[in-house]
Tab-separated table of N, CA, C and O in Angstrom:
chain	number	residue	atom	x	y	z
A	281	UNK	N	11.267	75.655	101.126
A	281	UNK	CA	11.969	76.841	101.679
A	281	UNK	C	12.356	76.758	102.979
A	281	UNK	O	11.619	75.890	103.857
A	282	UNK	N	13.691	76.852	103.550
A	282	UNK	CA	13.967	76.816	104.894
A	282	UNK	C	13.703	77.491	105.734
A	282	UNK	O	13.569	78.767	105.368
A	283	UNK	N	13.128	77.134	106.791
A	283	UNK	CA	12.533	78.252	108.093
A	283	UNK	C	13.950	78.323	108.838
A	283	UNK	O	14.771	77.709	108.923
A	284	UNK	N	14.199	79.992	108.832
A	284	UNK	CA	15.142	80.556	109.809
A	284	UNK	C	14.529	80.496	111.193
A	284	UNK	O	13.921	81.256	111.522
A	285	UNK	N	14.908	79.642	112.287
A	285	UNK	CA	14.966	79.714	113.696
A	285	UNK	C	15.726	80.123	114.424
A	285	UNK	O	17.102	79.865	114.249
A	286	UNK	N	15.292	81.159	114.894
A	286	UNK	CA	15.930	81.968	116.032
A	286	UNK	C	15.430	81.799	117.681
A	286	UNK	O	14.300	81.861	117.670
A	287	UNK	N	16.595	81.704	118.284
A	287	UNK	CA	16.030	81.273	119.898
A	287	UNK	C	16.490	82.404	120.451
A	287	UNK	O	17.800	83.054	120.338
A	288	UNK	N	15.649	83.431	121.410
A	288	UNK	CA	15.837	84.432	122.119
A	288	UNK	C	15.913	83.734	123.516
A	288	UNK	O	14.855	83.451	123.914
A	289	UNK	N	16.892	83.848	124.521
A	289	UNK	CA	16.967	83.256	125.952
A	289	UNK	C	16.511	84.580	126.867
A	289	UNK	O	17.180	85.478	126.814
A	290	UNK	N	15.289	84.360	127.287
A	290	UNK	CA	14.784	85.442	128.024
A	290	UNK	C	15.547	85.666	129.404
A	290	UNK	O	15.719	86.882	130.034
A	291	UNK	N	16.284	84.707	129.819
A	291	UNK	CA	17.182	85.046	130.913
A	291	UNK	C	18.206	86.125	130.614
A	291	UNK	O	19.119	86.848	131.815
A	292	UNK	N	18.491	86.381	129.242
A	292	UNK	CA	19.451	87.280	129.100
A	292	UNK	C	18.674	88.653	128.245
A	292	UNK	O	19.608	89.441	127.886
A	293	UNK	N	17.456	88.728	128.589
A	293	UNK	CA	16.729	89.817	128.052
A	293	UNK	C	15.638	90.222	129.271
A	293	UNK	O	14.730	90.416	128.880
A	294	UNK	N	16.363	90.485	130.709
A	294	UNK	CA	15.529	91.015	131.650
A	294	UNK	C	15.267	92.540	131.204
A	294	UNK	O	14.481	93.009	132.317
A	295	UNK	N	16.052	93.101	130.648
A	295	UNK	CA	15.909	94.544	130.546
A	295	UNK	C	15.585	94.940	129.292
A	295	UNK	O	16.053	94.314	128.202
A	296	UNK	N	14.810	95.969	128.515
A	296	UNK	CA	14.802	96.100	127.224
A	296	UNK	C	15.889	96.615	126.456
A	296	UNK	O	16.010	96.125	125.262
A	297	UNK	N	16.924	97.083	127.017
A	297	UNK	CA	18.123	97.335	126.499
A	297	UNK	C	18.842	96.039	126.143
A	297	UNK	O	19.174	95.551	124.906
A	298	UNK	N	18.742	94.926	126.925
A	298	UNK	CA	19.175	93.735	126.818
A	298	UNK	C	18.636	92.702	125.714
A	298	UNK	O	19.094	92.429	124.760
A	299	UNK	N	17.269	93.219	125.491
A	299	UNK	CA	16.430	92.501	124.481
A	299	UNK	C	16.898	92.975	123.288
A	299	UNK	O	16.851	92.381	122.248
A	300	UNK	N	16.785	94.328	123.166
A	300	UNK	CA	17.520	94.948	121.660
A	300	UNK	C	18.668	94.383	121.155
A	300	UNK	O	18.877	93.920	120.168
A	301	UNK	N	19.571	94.453	122.255
A	301	UNK	CA	20.987	93.836	121.628
A	301	UNK	C	20.860	92.280	121.201
A	301	UNK	O	21.479	92.239	120.475
A	302	UNK	N	20.004	91.690	122.207
A	302	UNK	CA	20.135	90.466	121.813
A	302	UNK	C	19.387	89.841	120.667
A	302	UNK	O	19.984	89.331	119.805
A	303	UNK	N	18.340	90.448	120.399
A	303	UNK	CA	17.335	90.277	119.198
A	303	UNK	C	18.324	90.927	118.022
A	303	UNK	O	18.148	89.980	116.776
A	304	UNK	N	18.970	92.036	118.169
A	304	UNK	CA	19.436	92.518	117.183
A	304	UNK	C	20.924	91.662	116.754
A	304	UNK	O	21.041	91.469	115.278
A	305	UNK	N	21.265	90.894	117.408
A	305	UNK	CA	22.654	90.273	117.023
A	305	UNK	C	21.905	89.035	116.553
A	305	UNK	O	22.429	88.228	115.406
A	306	UNK	N	21.092	88.359	117.143
A	306	UNK	CA	20.382	87.166	116.775
A	306	UNK	C	19.728	87.020	115.394
A	306	UNK	O	20.075	86.406	114.480
A	307	UNK	N	19.030	88.212	115.122
A	307	UNK	CA	18.768	88.138	113.701
A	307	UNK	C	19.486	89.148	112.639
A	307	UNK	O	18.910	89.522	111.669
A	308	UNK	N	20.691	89.599	113.266
A	308	UNK	CA	21.661	90.219	112.213
A	308	UNK	C	20.635	91.454	111.976
A	308	UNK	O	20.678	92.064	110.634
A	309	UNK	N	20.265	92.182	112.811
A	309	UNK	CA	19.882	93.473	112.140
A	309	UNK	C	20.831	94.466	111.563
A	309	UNK	O	21.900	94.334	111.957
A	310	UNK	N	20.547	95.364	110.709
A	310	UNK	CA	21.448	96.333	110.493
A	310	UNK	C	22.176	97.025	111.381
A	310	UNK	O	21.660	97.485	112.510
A	311	UNK	N	23.611	97.750	111.370
A	311	UNK	CA	24.118	98.364	112.209
A	311	UNK	C	23.366	99.815	112.655
A	311	UNK	O	23.318	100.151	114.022
A	312	UNK	N	22.526	100.132	111.743
A	312	UNK	CA	21.663	101.252	112.427
A	312	UNK	C	20.428	100.953	112.942
A	312	UNK	O	19.468	102.199	113.373
A	313	UNK	N	20.129	99.773	113.380
A	313	UNK	CA	18.944	99.678	114.067
A	313	UNK	C	18.834	100.368	115.359
A	313	UNK	O	19.628	100.899	116.084
A	314	UNK	N	17.775	101.408	115.543
A	314	UNK	CA	17.454	102.342	116.485
A	314	UNK	C	17.420	101.778	118.073
A	314	UNK	O	16.958	102.597	118.760
A	315	UNK	N	17.345	100.628	118.509
A	315	UNK	CA	16.854	100.215	119.747
A	315	UNK	C	15.431	100.708	120.092
A	315	UNK	O	15.676	101.461	121.156
A	316	UNK	N	14.567	100.672	119.493
A	316	UNK	CA	13.225	101.382	119.724
A	316	UNK	C	12.091	100.530	119.288
A	316	UNK	O	12.589	99.658	118.214
A	317	UNK	N	11.187	100.626	119.246
A	317	UNK	CA	9.893	99.761	118.818
A	317	UNK	C	9.684	99.825	117.420
A	317	UNK	O	9.222	98.856	116.922
A	318	UNK	N	9.549	101.124	117.035
A	318	UNK	CA	9.429	101.626	115.777
A	318	UNK	C	10.576	100.914	114.684
A	318	UNK	O	10.273	100.045	113.659
A	319	UNK	N	11.640	100.662	115.420
A	319	UNK	CA	12.975	100.095	114.460
A	319	UNK	C	12.599	98.495	114.854
A	319	UNK	O	13.103	98.120	113.757
A	320	UNK	N	12.415	98.077	115.575
A	320	UNK	CA	12.154	96.606	115.980
A	320	UNK	C	11.218	96.239	114.731
A	320	UNK	O	11.291	95.404	114.004
A	321	UNK	N	10.110	96.979	114.755
A	321	UNK	CA	8.875	96.759	113.765
A	321	UNK	C	9.583	96.517	112.288
A	321	UNK	O	9.093	95.715	111.662
A	322	UNK	N	10.220	97.672	112.004
A	322	UNK	CA	10.909	97.824	110.846
A	322	UNK	C	11.512	96.613	110.478
A	322	UNK	O	11.436	95.868	109.369
A	323	UNK	N	12.918	96.190	111.309
A	323	UNK	CA	13.594	95.078	111.018
A	323	UNK	C	12.636	93.863	110.935
A	323	UNK	O	13.180	92.979	110.229
A	324	UNK	N	11.915	93.919	111.906
A	324	UNK	CA	11.108	92.190	111.875
A	324	UNK	C	10.320	92.220	110.488
A	324	UNK	O	10.059	91.156	109.964
A	325	UNK	N	9.826	93.161	109.880
A	325	UNK	CA	9.267	93.181	108.754
A	325	UNK	C	9.995	93.027	107.312
A	325	UNK	O	9.739	92.470	106.405
A	326	UNK	N	11.211	92.867	107.631
A	326	UNK	CA	12.297	92.569	106.913
A	326	UNK	C	12.640	91.200	106.523
A	326	UNK	O	13.316	90.593	105.756
A	327	UNK	N	12.191	90.373	107.676
A	327	UNK	CA	12.529	89.003	107.719
A	327	UNK	C	11.948	88.239	106.837
A	327	UNK	O	10.810	88.433	106.292
A	328	UNK	N	12.314	87.107	106.390
A	328	UNK	CA	11.765	85.967	105.642
A	328	UNK	C	10.499	85.471	106.305
A	328	UNK	O	10.436	85.450	107.586
A	329	UNK	N	9.474	85.255	105.311
A	329	UNK	CA	8.184	84.755	105.854
A	329	UNK	C	8.294	83.384	106.668
A	329	UNK	O	7.267	82.905	107.123
A	330	UNK	N	9.246	82.874	106.275
A	330	UNK	CA	9.622	81.253	107.005
A	330	UNK	C	10.352	81.872	108.250
A	330	UNK	O	11.279	80.400	108.490
A	331	UNK	N	10.460	82.634	108.813
A	331	UNK	CA	11.467	82.924	109.963
A	331	UNK	C	10.494	82.211	111.412
A	331	UNK	O	9.206	82.880	111.357
A	332	UNK	N	11.140	81.834	112.313
A	332	UNK	CA	10.601	81.280	113.692
A	332	UNK	C	11.190	82.068	114.727
A	332	UNK	O	12.551	81.883	114.639
A	333	UNK	N	10.973	82.774	115.568
A	333	UNK	CA	11.441	83.262	116.925
A	333	UNK	C	10.706	82.568	117.946
A	333	UNK	O	9.673	82.803	118.275
A	334	UNK	N	11.958	81.982	118.358
A	334	UNK	CA	11.305	81.298	119.872
A	334	UNK	C	11.868	81.929	121.077
A	334	UNK	O	12.943	82.132	121.305
A	335	UNK	N	10.999	82.285	122.151
A	335	UNK	CA	11.373	83.253	123.372
A	335	UNK	C	11.412	82.030	124.404
A	335	UNK	O	10.398	81.967	124.488
A	336	UNK	N	12.464	81.763	124.954
A	336	UNK	CA	12.406	80.668	125.853
A	336	UNK	C	12.568	81.328	126.968
A	336	UNK	O	12.899	82.385	127.407
A	337	UNK	N	12.399	80.506	128.213
A	337	UNK	CA	12.471	80.966	129.680
A	337	UNK	C	11.406	82.397	129.934
A	337	UNK	O	11.901	83.166	130.278
A	338	UNK	N	10.251	82.408	129.353
A	338	UNK	CA	9.523	83.486	129.334
A	338	UNK	C	8.940	84.307	130.265
A	338	UNK	O	8.984	85.348	130.554
A	339	UNK	N	9.143	83.442	131.661
A	339	UNK	CA	9.037	84.136	132.802
A	339	UNK	C	10.038	85.205	133.191
A	339	UNK	O	9.999	86.194	134.186
A	340	UNK	N	11.064	85.034	132.560
A	340	UNK	CA	12.249	86.088	132.775
A	340	UNK	C	12.421	87.335	131.613
A	340	UNK	O	12.902	88.411	131.924
A	341	UNK	N	11.374	87.124	130.544
A	341	UNK	CA	11.344	88.021	129.810
A	341	UNK	C	10.938	89.788	130.094
A	341	UNK	O	10.096	89.436	130.566
A	342	UNK	N	12.212	90.402	129.837
A	342	UNK	CA	11.890	92.006	130.795
A	342	UNK	C	11.134	91.858	131.923
A	342	UNK	O	10.375	92.832	132.229
A	343	UNK	N	11.670	91.112	132.590
A	343	UNK	CA	11.331	91.039	134.321
A	343	UNK	C	11.594	92.264	134.885
A	343	UNK	O	10.999	92.887	135.694
A	344	UNK	N	12.543	93.069	134.312
A	344	UNK	CA	13.076	94.423	135.175
A	344	UNK	C	12.480	95.709	134.548
A	344	UNK	O	12.339	96.492	135.061
A	345	UNK	N	11.467	95.507	133.619
A	345	UNK	CA	10.562	96.252	133.018
A	345	UNK	C	9.238	96.339	133.493
A	345	UNK	O	8.657	95.519	133.988
A	346	UNK	N	8.339	97.661	133.082
A	346	UNK	CA	7.128	97.664	133.749
A	346	UNK	C	6.370	96.519	132.565
A	346	UNK	O	6.717	96.188	131.731
A	347	UNK	N	4.962	96.492	133.233
A	347	UNK	CA	4.188	95.513	132.284
A	347	UNK	C	3.718	96.209	131.007
A	347	UNK	O	3.728	95.379	130.081
A	348	UNK	N	3.863	97.677	131.174
A	348	UNK	CA	3.372	98.335	129.994
A	348	UNK	C	4.682	98.007	128.865
A	348	UNK	O	3.927	97.868	127.731
A	349	UNK	N	6.060	98.036	129.347
A	349	UNK	CA	6.762	98.063	128.200
A	349	UNK	C	6.836	96.503	127.637
A	349	UNK	O	6.922	96.463	126.537
A	350	UNK	N	6.759	95.891	128.579
A	350	UNK	CA	6.712	94.164	128.459
A	350	UNK	C	5.560	93.989	127.266
A	350	UNK	O	5.849	93.440	126.204
A	351	UNK	N	4.267	94.746	127.544
A	351	UNK	CA	3.305	94.366	126.713
A	351	UNK	C	3.437	95.161	125.236
A	351	UNK	O	3.063	94.661	124.000
A	352	UNK	N	4.080	96.404	125.309
A	352	UNK	CA	4.345	97.042	124.129
A	352	UNK	C	5.442	96.104	123.055
A	352	UNK	O	4.909	96.111	122.008
A	353	UNK	N	6.342	95.410	123.909
A	353	UNK	CA	7.272	94.857	123.142
A	353	UNK	C	6.467	93.421	122.449
A	353	UNK	O	6.609	93.085	121.286
A	354	UNK	N	5.524	92.834	123.100
A	354	UNK	CA	4.860	91.822	122.908
A	354	UNK	C	3.788	91.982	121.645
A	354	UNK	O	3.691	91.471	120.810
A	355	UNK	N	3.011	93.531	121.758
A	355	UNK	CA	2.299	93.805	120.658
A	355	UNK	C	3.121	93.934	119.417
A	355	UNK	O	2.573	93.360	118.308
A	356	UNK	N	4.444	94.339	119.405
A	356	UNK	CA	5.165	94.580	118.405
A	356	UNK	C	5.461	93.183	117.760
A	356	UNK	O	5.397	92.917	116.266
A	357	UNK	N	5.627	92.186	118.583
A	357	UNK	CA	6.117	90.848	117.902
A	357	UNK	C	4.945	90.199	117.476
A	357	UNK	O	4.753	89.581	116.307
A	358	UNK	N	3.677	90.491	118.186
A	358	UNK	CA	2.673	89.986	117.560
A	358	UNK	C	2.043	90.476	116.290
A	358	UNK	O	1.584	89.725	115.346
A	359	UNK	N	2.442	91.859	116.187
A	359	UNK	CA	1.979	92.656	114.746
A	359	UNK	C	3.058	92.154	114.063
A	359	UNK	O	2.395	91.778	112.804
A	360	UNK	N	4.126	91.859	114.154
A	360	UNK	CA	5.049	91.362	112.904
A	360	UNK	C	4.481	89.866	112.386
A	360	UNK	O	4.857	89.662	111.488
A	361	UNK	N	4.302	89.218	113.622
A	361	UNK	CA	3.956	87.664	113.334
A	361	UNK	C	2.657	87.673	112.367
A	361	UNK	O	2.568	87.110	111.525
A	362	UNK	N	1.614	88.700	112.854
A	362	UNK	CA	0.135	88.784	111.916
A	362	UNK	C	0.512	89.147	110.351
A	362	UNK	O	-0.064	88.749	109.874
A	363	UNK	N	1.220	90.287	110.470
A	363	UNK	CA	1.568	91.107	109.199
A	363	UNK	C	2.578	90.186	108.141
A	363	UNK	O	2.361	90.457	106.737
A	364	UNK	N	3.577	89.766	108.635
A	364	UNK	CA	4.415	89.029	107.989
A	364	UNK	C	4.808	87.952	107.862
A	364	UNK	O	5.566	87.052	107.613
A	365	UNK	N	3.766	87.145	108.575
A	365	UNK	CA	3.593	85.624	108.569
A	365	UNK	C	4.754	85.028	109.359
A	365	UNK	O	5.495	83.971	109.077
A	366	UNK	N	5.387	85.734	110.152
A	366	UNK	CA	6.237	85.132	111.275
A	366	UNK	C	5.771	84.345	112.240
A	366	UNK	O	4.427	84.413	112.677
A	367	UNK	N	6.655	83.170	112.506
A	367	UNK	CA	6.012	82.398	113.723
A	367	UNK	C	6.808	82.749	115.025
A	367	UNK	O	7.914	82.630	115.091
A	368	UNK	N	6.032	83.379	115.921
A	368	UNK	CA	6.640	83.663	117.470
A	368	UNK	C	6.085	82.793	118.368
A	368	UNK	O	4.985	82.768	118.433
A	369	UNK	N	7.175	82.228	119.116
A	369	UNK	CA	6.737	81.438	119.873
A	369	UNK	C	7.271	81.353	121.333
A	369	UNK	O	8.307	81.959	121.382
A	370	UNK	N	6.515	81.250	122.559
A	370	UNK	CA	7.126	81.877	123.789
A	370	UNK	C	7.168	80.284	124.350
A	370	UNK	O	6.037	79.717	124.425
A	371	UNK	N	8.190	80.029	125.493
A	371	UNK	CA	8.204	78.569	126.065
A	371	UNK	C	8.906	79.075	127.060
A	371	UNK	O	9.415	80.095	127.452
């Protein structure tokens, strides 16, 4: 089984809107992706178990958002990683 490796550049994800656009494009989310945490969770749950998502330049990740918003997004990513055997890496 081949691992699908996707890199998300945090320099392009300084706002939540930018993050949603970037991850939706990178992971080919469906057109009806709702740009919210529930929709993110749903779309991540549909990825292959062999998927790897790497978030680079993490110091810039959602830097223009509140800590609460950033932590909520990270919680969804962590939940998807544990529930669906995804590999989420930050660097």
